mmCIF file of C-alpha atoms and ligand atoms in Angstrom:
data_model
loop_
_atom_site.group_PDB
_atom_site.id
_atom_site.type_symbol
_atom_site.label_atom_id
_atom_site.label_comp_id
_atom_site.label_asym_id
_atom_site.label_seq_id
_atom_site.Cartn_x
_atom_site.Cartn_y
_atom_site.Cartn_z
ATOM 1 C CA MET A 662 89.122 19.511 94.654
ATOM 2 C CA ALA A 663 87.717 15.822 94.073
ATOM 3 C CA TYR A 664 88.089 14.081 91.143
ATOM 4 C CA GLU A 665 87.722 10.547 89.470
ATOM 5 C CA THR A 666 90.453 9.713 87.766
ATOM 6 C CA LEU A 667 93.018 11.447 89.632
ATOM 7 C CA ILE A 668 94.290 11.969 93.331
ATOM 8 C CA VAL A 669 96.266 15.333 94.045
ATOM 9 C CA GLU A 670 98.428 15.895 96.820
ATOM 10 C CA ILE A 671 100.400 19.002 97.357
ATOM 11 C CA GLU A 672 103.144 19.176 100.074
ATOM 12 C CA ASP A 673 106.146 21.593 100.499
ATOM 13 C CA TYR A 674 105.277 22.926 96.835
ATOM 14 C CA VAL A 675 105.044 19.806 94.610
ATOM 15 C CA ALA A 676 101.903 18.973 93.359
ATOM 16 C CA LEU A 677 101.495 14.941 92.985
ATOM 17 C CA ILE A 678 98.753 13.871 90.427
ATOM 18 C CA ARG A 679 98.840 10.443 90.338
ATOM 19 C CA LEU A 680 96.925 9.022 87.686
ATOM 20 C CA ASN A 681 94.301 6.630 89.263
ATOM 21 C CA ARG A 682 92.232 3.936 86.664
ATOM 22 C CA PRO A 683 94.024 1.207 88.024
ATOM 23 C CA ASP A 684 91.109 -1.536 86.470
ATOM 24 C CA ALA A 685 92.609 -0.201 82.790
ATOM 25 C CA LEU A 686 96.028 0.759 83.906
ATOM 26 C CA ASN A 687 95.000 3.858 83.596
ATOM 27 C CA ALA A 688 94.446 3.907 79.954
ATOM 28 C CA LEU A 689 93.474 7.774 79.165
ATOM 29 C CA ASN A 690 90.063 7.749 78.488
ATOM 30 C CA SER A 691 88.251 11.671 78.417
ATOM 31 C CA LYS A 692 86.973 12.235 81.625
ATOM 32 C CA LEU A 693 91.239 11.444 82.469
ATOM 33 C CA LEU A 694 92.498 13.834 80.114
ATOM 34 C CA SER A 695 89.941 16.692 80.923
ATOM 35 C CA GLU A 696 90.848 16.016 84.480
ATOM 36 C CA LEU A 697 94.471 16.078 84.352
ATOM 37 C CA ALA A 698 93.889 19.631 82.633
ATOM 38 C CA THR A 699 91.900 20.800 85.344
ATOM 39 C CA ALA A 700 94.420 19.855 87.809
ATOM 40 C CA LEU A 701 97.344 21.287 85.681
ATOM 41 C CA HIS A 702 95.789 24.073 85.536
ATOM 42 C CA ALA A 703 95.470 24.742 89.076
ATOM 43 C CA ALA A 704 98.750 23.626 90.025
ATOM 44 C CA ASP A 705 99.448 26.196 87.896
ATOM 45 C CA ALA A 706 97.636 28.900 89.480
ATOM 46 C CA ASP A 707 98.715 27.630 92.521
ATOM 47 C CA ASP A 708 101.127 29.512 94.613
ATOM 48 C CA ALA A 709 101.801 26.722 96.955
ATOM 49 C CA VAL A 710 102.715 24.635 94.153
ATOM 50 C CA ARG A 711 105.876 25.277 92.456
ATOM 51 C CA CYS A 712 106.659 22.317 91.078
ATOM 52 C CA ILE A 713 104.411 19.263 89.399
ATOM 53 C CA ILE A 714 105.020 15.230 89.402
ATOM 54 C CA ILE A 715 103.168 13.381 87.266
ATOM 55 C CA THR A 716 102.868 9.608 88.372
ATOM 56 C CA GLY A 717 100.683 6.132 87.707
ATOM 57 C CA SER A 718 101.045 3.304 89.347
ATOM 58 C CA GLU A 719 104.023 0.527 89.697
ATOM 59 C CA LYS A 720 102.520 -1.546 87.639
ATOM 60 C CA ALA A 721 101.368 1.535 85.072
ATOM 61 C CA PHE A 722 102.289 4.890 84.537
ATOM 62 C CA ALA A 723 99.383 4.715 81.884
ATOM 63 C CA ALA A 724 99.009 2.076 79.115
ATOM 64 C CA GLY A 725 97.664 4.338 76.061
ATOM 65 C CA ALA A 726 94.826 6.361 75.248
ATOM 66 C CA ASP A 727 91.053 4.470 76.008
ATOM 67 C CA ILE A 728 90.987 1.689 73.504
ATOM 68 C CA LYS A 729 87.242 0.805 74.913
ATOM 69 C CA GLU A 730 86.234 4.204 74.351
ATOM 70 C CA MET A 731 87.509 4.856 71.168
ATOM 71 C CA SER A 732 87.212 1.723 68.931
ATOM 72 C CA GLN A 733 84.041 2.536 67.948
ATOM 73 C CA LYS A 734 84.368 6.169 67.001
ATOM 74 C CA SER A 735 84.166 7.043 63.060
ATOM 75 C CA PHE A 736 86.742 9.519 61.516
ATOM 76 C CA VAL A 737 83.933 11.976 61.865
ATOM 77 C CA ASP A 738 83.809 11.623 65.561
ATOM 78 C CA MET A 739 87.550 11.880 65.358
ATOM 79 C CA PHE A 740 87.481 14.926 63.334
ATOM 80 C CA SER A 741 84.856 17.225 64.563
ATOM 81 C CA SER A 742 85.929 16.569 67.988
ATOM 82 C CA ASP A 743 90.009 17.425 67.325
ATOM 83 C CA PHE A 744 89.894 14.444 69.890
ATOM 84 C CA PHE A 745 93.112 14.445 71.914
ATOM 85 C CA ALA A 746 93.966 18.558 71.139
ATOM 86 C CA GLY A 747 92.483 20.340 73.950
ATOM 87 C CA ASP A 748 92.937 18.579 76.455
ATOM 88 C CA SER A 749 96.232 17.122 75.875
ATOM 89 C CA ASP A 750 97.622 20.870 74.834
ATOM 90 C CA ALA A 751 97.037 21.578 78.481
ATOM 91 C CA ILE A 752 100.287 20.010 79.159
ATOM 92 C CA LEU A 753 101.767 22.350 77.308
ATOM 93 C CA ARG A 754 100.123 25.762 78.452
ATOM 94 C CA THR A 755 101.542 24.637 81.788
ATOM 95 C CA ARG A 756 104.378 26.997 82.523
ATOM 96 C CA LYS A 757 105.586 25.808 85.858
ATOM 97 C CA PRO A 758 107.576 22.343 85.542
ATOM 98 C CA ILE A 759 106.375 19.083 85.104
ATOM 99 C CA ILE A 760 108.155 16.226 85.897
ATOM 100 C CA ALA A 761 106.621 12.550 84.630
ATOM 101 C CA ALA A 762 107.721 9.835 87.023
ATOM 102 C CA VAL A 763 107.570 6.822 85.483
ATOM 103 C CA SER A 764 106.988 3.471 86.370
ATOM 104 C CA GLY A 765 105.701 0.133 84.518
ATOM 105 C CA TYR A 766 104.051 0.853 81.031
ATOM 106 C CA ALA A 767 103.875 3.777 79.427
ATOM 107 C CA LEU A 768 102.554 3.085 76.247
ATOM 108 C CA GLY A 769 100.909 4.870 73.113
ATOM 109 C CA GLY A 770 99.528 7.882 74.969
ATOM 110 C CA GLY A 771 101.060 6.972 77.885
ATOM 111 C CA CYS A 772 104.578 7.587 76.734
ATOM 112 C CA GLU A 773 102.930 10.881 74.375
ATOM 113 C CA LEU A 774 101.992 11.667 78.116
ATOM 114 C CA ALA A 775 105.218 11.596 79.542
ATOM 115 C CA MET A 776 107.563 12.673 76.628
ATOM 116 C CA ALA A 777 104.848 16.111 77.329
ATOM 117 C CA CYS A 778 106.078 16.648 80.406
ATOM 118 C CA ASP A 779 109.492 18.708 81.417
ATOM 119 C CA PHE A 780 111.892 15.660 81.918
ATOM 120 C CA ILE A 781 111.071 11.954 82.482
ATOM 121 C CA ILE A 782 112.318 9.962 85.636
ATOM 122 C CA CYS A 783 111.838 6.344 85.500
ATOM 123 C CA SER A 784 112.334 3.468 87.830
ATOM 124 C CA ASP A 785 114.053 -0.166 86.552
ATOM 125 C CA THR A 786 110.584 -1.620 85.916
ATOM 126 C CA ALA A 787 109.408 0.858 83.701
ATOM 127 C CA LYS A 788 108.877 -0.043 79.716
ATOM 128 C CA PHE A 789 107.936 2.450 76.842
ATOM 129 C CA GLY A 790 106.384 2.104 73.375
ATOM 130 C CA GLN A 791 104.358 3.378 70.731
ATOM 131 C CA PRO A 792 102.139 0.124 70.183
ATOM 132 C CA GLU A 793 99.165 1.902 67.696
ATOM 133 C CA ILE A 794 100.654 0.011 64.999
ATOM 134 C CA ASN A 795 99.300 -2.744 66.471
ATOM 135 C CA LEU A 796 95.896 -1.184 66.191
ATOM 136 C CA GLY A 797 95.879 -0.463 62.755
ATOM 137 C CA VAL A 798 96.616 3.431 63.954
ATOM 138 C CA VAL A 799 99.481 5.680 64.306
ATOM 139 C CA ALA A 800 100.386 7.190 67.480
ATOM 140 C CA GLY A 801 97.797 10.505 68.329
ATOM 141 C CA ILE A 802 99.134 12.429 70.873
ATOM 142 C CA GLY A 803 102.416 13.380 69.661
ATOM 143 C CA GLY A 804 104.363 10.463 69.465
ATOM 144 C CA THR A 805 106.078 10.167 66.139
ATOM 145 C CA GLN A 806 106.977 13.800 66.717
ATOM 146 C CA ARG A 807 108.409 14.153 70.307
ATOM 147 C CA LEU A 808 110.447 10.565 70.543
ATOM 148 C CA THR A 809 111.501 10.872 67.082
ATOM 149 C CA ARG A 810 112.997 14.627 68.047
ATOM 150 C CA PHE A 811 114.548 12.686 71.574
ATOM 151 C CA VAL A 812 115.828 9.515 70.580
ATOM 152 C CA GLY A 813 116.428 9.947 66.683
ATOM 153 C CA LYS A 814 114.609 8.838 63.618
ATOM 154 C CA SER A 815 116.490 5.207 62.824
ATOM 155 C CA LYS A 816 114.977 4.099 66.822
ATOM 156 C CA SER A 817 112.156 5.999 66.753
ATOM 157 C CA MET A 818 110.832 4.125 63.412
ATOM 158 C CA ASP A 819 111.623 0.902 64.936
ATOM 159 C CA MET A 820 109.499 1.620 67.954
ATOM 160 C CA HIS A 821 106.400 3.116 66.014
ATOM 161 C CA LEU A 822 107.028 0.282 63.095
ATOM 162 C CA THR A 823 107.705 -2.760 64.974
ATOM 163 C CA GLY A 824 106.134 -1.453 68.449
ATOM 164 C CA ARG A 825 107.921 -3.085 69.885
ATOM 165 C CA PHE A 826 108.557 -1.965 74.186
ATOM 166 C CA MET A 827 111.545 -0.066 75.120
ATOM 167 C CA ASP A 828 113.316 -1.215 78.712
ATOM 168 C CA ALA A 829 114.502 1.404 81.662
ATOM 169 C CA ALA A 830 118.244 0.953 80.625
ATOM 170 C CA GLU A 831 117.376 1.795 76.856
ATOM 171 C CA ALA A 832 115.287 4.192 77.255
ATOM 172 C CA GLU A 833 118.293 6.177 79.784
ATOM 173 C CA ARG A 834 120.774 5.238 77.091
ATOM 174 C CA CYS A 835 118.931 6.783 74.317
ATOM 175 C CA GLY A 836 118.100 10.202 75.769
ATOM 176 C CA LEU A 837 114.427 9.248 76.647
ATOM 177 C CA VAL A 838 114.309 9.342 80.340
ATOM 178 C CA SER A 839 116.942 11.721 82.511
ATOM 179 C CA ARG A 840 117.260 9.240 85.296
ATOM 180 C CA VAL A 841 116.281 5.838 85.939
ATOM 181 C CA VAL A 842 116.220 4.519 89.512
ATOM 182 C CA PRO A 843 114.984 1.429 91.505
ATOM 183 C CA ALA A 844 110.809 1.410 91.557
ATOM 184 C CA LYS A 845 110.660 1.274 95.626
ATOM 185 C CA ASP A 846 112.789 4.356 95.851
ATOM 186 C CA LEU A 847 110.921 6.387 92.564
ATOM 187 C CA LEU A 848 108.324 8.873 94.225
ATOM 188 C CA THR A 849 110.873 9.253 97.220
ATOM 189 C CA GLU A 850 113.826 10.194 94.392
ATOM 190 C CA VAL A 851 111.562 12.355 92.034
ATOM 191 C CA LYS A 852 109.637 14.148 95.032
ATOM 192 C CA LYS A 853 113.716 15.376 96.021
ATOM 193 C CA VAL A 854 114.188 16.172 92.612
ATOM 194 C CA ALA A 855 111.011 18.405 92.564
ATOM 195 C CA ALA A 856 111.952 19.425 95.847
ATOM 196 C CA LYS A 857 115.563 21.012 94.044
ATOM 197 C CA ILE A 858 113.668 22.798 91.381
ATOM 198 C CA ALA A 859 110.677 24.131 94.128
ATOM 199 C CA GLU A 860 114.110 26.236 95.901
ATOM 200 C CA LYS A 861 114.757 27.844 92.558
ATOM 201 C CA SER A 862 113.081 31.802 91.417
ATOM 202 C CA MET A 863 109.868 30.539 89.994
ATOM 203 C CA LEU A 864 110.378 33.681 87.298
ATOM 204 C CA THR A 865 113.759 31.761 86.589
ATOM 205 C CA THR A 866 112.343 28.568 86.522
ATOM 206 C CA MET A 867 109.807 29.724 84.008
ATOM 207 C CA VAL A 868 112.120 31.218 82.070
ATOM 208 C CA VAL A 869 114.295 28.287 81.877
ATOM 209 C CA LYS A 870 111.527 26.531 81.091
ATOM 210 C CA GLU A 871 110.461 28.367 78.021
ATOM 211 C CA CYS A 872 113.972 28.529 76.506
ATOM 212 C CA VAL A 873 114.780 24.539 76.921
ATOM 213 C CA ASN A 874 110.965 24.609 75.188
ATOM 214 C CA ARG A 875 111.749 26.712 72.370
ATOM 215 C CA SER A 876 114.599 24.777 71.301
ATOM 216 C CA TYR A 877 111.752 22.113 70.017
ATOM 217 C CA GLU A 878 109.942 25.141 67.635
ATOM 218 C CA THR A 879 112.884 26.954 66.448
ATOM 219 C CA THR A 880 115.976 27.235 64.274
ATOM 220 C CA LEU A 881 119.363 27.210 66.355
ATOM 221 C CA ARG A 882 119.718 30.810 65.189
ATOM 222 C CA GLU A 883 116.618 32.002 66.623
ATOM 223 C CA GLY A 884 116.738 30.237 69.566
ATOM 224 C CA ILE A 885 120.266 31.215 70.971
ATOM 225 C CA LEU A 886 118.685 34.552 70.099
ATOM 226 C CA PHE A 887 115.645 34.089 72.034
ATOM 227 C CA GLU A 888 117.936 32.818 74.939
ATOM 228 C CA ARG A 889 119.949 35.642 74.945
ATOM 229 C CA ARG A 890 117.347 38.282 74.814
ATOM 230 C CA VAL A 891 115.572 37.291 77.939
ATOM 231 C CA PHE A 892 119.435 35.845 79.403
ATOM 232 C CA HIS A 893 119.494 40.191 78.926
ATOM 233 C CA ALA A 894 115.861 40.628 80.416
ATOM 234 C CA LEU A 895 116.621 38.995 83.646
ATOM 235 C CA PHE A 896 118.802 41.359 84.384
ATOM 236 C CA ALA A 897 115.621 43.745 85.039
ATOM 237 C CA THR A 898 114.746 40.765 87.897
ATOM 238 C CA GLU A 899 114.735 41.284 91.856
ATOM 239 C CA ASP A 900 115.999 37.404 92.032
ATOM 240 C CA GLN A 901 118.958 38.062 89.535
ATOM 241 C CA LYS A 902 120.834 40.847 91.703
ATOM 242 C CA GLU A 903 120.189 38.552 94.555
ATOM 243 C CA GLY A 904 121.485 35.699 93.110
ATOM 244 C CA MET A 905 124.567 36.770 92.258
ATOM 245 C CA ALA A 906 124.962 38.633 95.449
ATOM 246 C CA ALA A 907 124.184 35.522 97.123
ATOM 247 C CA PHE A 908 127.235 33.871 95.517
ATOM 248 C CA LEU A 909 129.599 36.637 96.150
ATOM 249 C CA GLU A 910 128.557 36.797 99.408
ATOM 250 C CA LYS A 911 128.948 33.331 100.179
ATOM 251 C CA ARG A 912 125.565 32.865 101.511
ATOM 252 C CA GLN A 913 122.484 30.845 100.169
ATOM 253 C CA PRO A 914 120.292 32.787 97.869
ATOM 254 C CA GLN A 915 116.798 34.264 99.116
ATOM 255 C CA PHE A 916 114.066 34.379 96.501
ATOM 256 C CA ARG A 917 111.456 36.139 96.189
ATOM 257 C CA ASP A 918 110.007 35.193 92.241
ATOM 258 C CA ARG A 919 109.990 39.013 91.564
HETATM 259 N N1 CAA B 1122 92.645 0.922 76.869
HETATM 260 C C1 CAA B 1122 91.744 0.517 77.624
HETATM 261 N N2 CAA B 1122 91.882 -0.466 78.231
HETATM 262 C C2 CAA B 1122 93.198 -0.784 78.805
HETATM 263 C C3 CAA B 1122 94.338 -0.073 78.152
HETATM 264 C C4 CAA B 1122 94.323 0.939 77.296
HETATM 265 N N3 CAA B 1122 94.781 1.223 76.218
HETATM 266 N N4 CAA B 1122 95.787 -0.915 78.189
HETATM 267 C C5 CAA B 1122 95.135 -2.288 78.913
HETATM 268 N N5 CAA B 1122 93.764 -1.742 79.023
HETATM 269 C C6 CAA B 1122 92.508 -2.458 80.866
HETATM 270 C C7 CAA B 1122 92.522 -4.136 79.414
HETATM 271 O O1 CAA B 1122 91.604 -4.091 78.518
HETATM 272 C C8 CAA B 1122 92.373 -4.816 80.814
HETATM 273 O O2 CAA B 1122 90.507 -4.594 81.264
HETATM 274 P P1 CAA B 1122 90.078 -6.173 81.685
HETATM 275 O O3 CAA B 1122 90.653 -6.401 82.992
HETATM 276 O O4 CAA B 1122 88.384 -5.583 82.076
HETATM 277 O O5 CAA B 1122 89.569 -6.615 80.563
HETATM 278 C C9 CAA B 1122 93.181 -4.751 82.187
HETATM 279 O O6 CAA B 1122 93.527 -2.851 81.409
HETATM 280 C C10 CAA B 1122 94.316 -5.215 82.035
HETATM 281 O O7 CAA B 1122 95.098 -5.492 81.157
HETATM 282 P P2 CAA B 1122 95.954 -6.520 80.303
HETATM 283 O O8 CAA B 1122 95.087 -7.695 81.217
HETATM 284 O O9 CAA B 1122 95.592 -6.515 79.326
HETATM 285 O O10 CAA B 1122 97.186 -6.655 81.405
HETATM 286 P P3 CAA B 1122 98.017 -7.263 81.205
HETATM 287 O O11 CAA B 1122 99.565 -7.559 82.180
HETATM 288 O O12 CAA B 1122 98.101 -8.448 80.329
HETATM 289 O O13 CAA B 1122 98.991 -6.412 79.731
HETATM 290 C C11 CAA B 1122 99.632 -4.403 78.813
HETATM 291 C C12 CAA B 1122 99.565 -4.989 79.549
HETATM 292 C C13 CAA B 1122 101.130 -5.193 77.486
HETATM 293 C C14 CAA B 1122 100.030 -2.873 78.661
HETATM 294 C C15 CAA B 1122 98.665 -4.752 77.803
HETATM 295 O O14 CAA B 1122 97.010 -4.537 78.222
HETATM 296 C C16 CAA B 1122 97.979 -3.812 76.674
HETATM 297 O O15 CAA B 1122 98.470 -3.533 75.433
HETATM 298 N N6 CAA B 1122 97.427 -2.878 76.882
HETATM 299 C C17 CAA B 1122 97.304 -1.446 75.508
HETATM 300 C C18 CAA B 1122 98.751 -0.559 74.822
HETATM 301 C C19 CAA B 1122 98.162 -0.153 73.937
HETATM 302 O O16 CAA B 1122 98.264 -0.480 72.870
HETATM 303 N N7 CAA B 1122 98.231 1.420 73.968
HETATM 304 C C20 CAA B 1122 98.177 2.094 73.335
HETATM 305 C C21 CAA B 1122 96.719 2.379 72.388
HETATM 306 S S1 CAA B 1122 96.367 3.283 71.549
HETATM 307 C C22 CAA B 1122 96.578 4.880 71.611
HETATM 308 O O17 CAA B 1122 97.290 5.207 73.025
HETATM 309 C C23 CAA B 1122 96.311 5.838 70.755
HETATM 310 C C24 CAA B 1122 97.278 7.546 70.509
HETATM 311 O O18 CAA B 1122 98.292 7.363 70.135
HETATM 312 C C25 CAA B 1122 96.982 8.151 71.508
#
């Protein structure tokens, strides 16, 4: 399918979704968010996809929600359309793993989009920020909630109240990103990580994703119970039998996603 604001390539079981509004540093307008929702839905339903990467350009992953599009809207416009609700939920509904490959600016909605992915790998040029305060607004796609859970209250308050940018080294130090790689190697490295994930049982991969995400939605006790029950349930799968047999027979497992 052809998109106006995205370039989507599927190769070796990995869907690479590239945000493509170079003139606006990939600002997230309604068209882009709705196309992203469509692309994620399609990738999730496609047996040729086992892992998804969302990336931008070298200069910008995304410089935030589209300020031009929003600037003249009223409260009634924003509230009655529940601006950002439907499209941003699409990422949460995606059951296959999504890696954000961030180079350059990931600001406002761009930082929030990256945080909504399952994990972030960034280049050494990445800059993260929630500068909405400079526009007289607050984050609107989960920034105050997710950044606080990822990096703690003190740093999250600092980022949201000052609007300052965080570089890649600080982002790795505080746990916002899982790895930092040289800018020129970003996509090569992220594709290697995606390929490693794509080798696993898709069934188990989706279960792992559900379990980790559950930790953000529930108490520790309930989360541990959820994990244990799901662990028990996996003993009903062929992939558990195959994975454990392969270990004992000292060979590579052949998972069949069932
Ligand atoms: N929305 C719309 N257009 C944007 C944009 C945005 N968020 N960010 C950049 N652009 C556009 C600029 O208007 C400019 O377009 P023109 O050439 O037509 O003027 C083009 O992209 C290039 O930008 P700059 O000339 O500003 O590039 P720069 O290198 O000098 O600066 C930057 C880069 C520091 C990222 C700067 O563009 C910037 O500060 N952008 C806005 C960042 C921001 O405030 N993001 C939060 C948005 S609100 C939000 O996201 C709410 C939410 O939580 C959902």
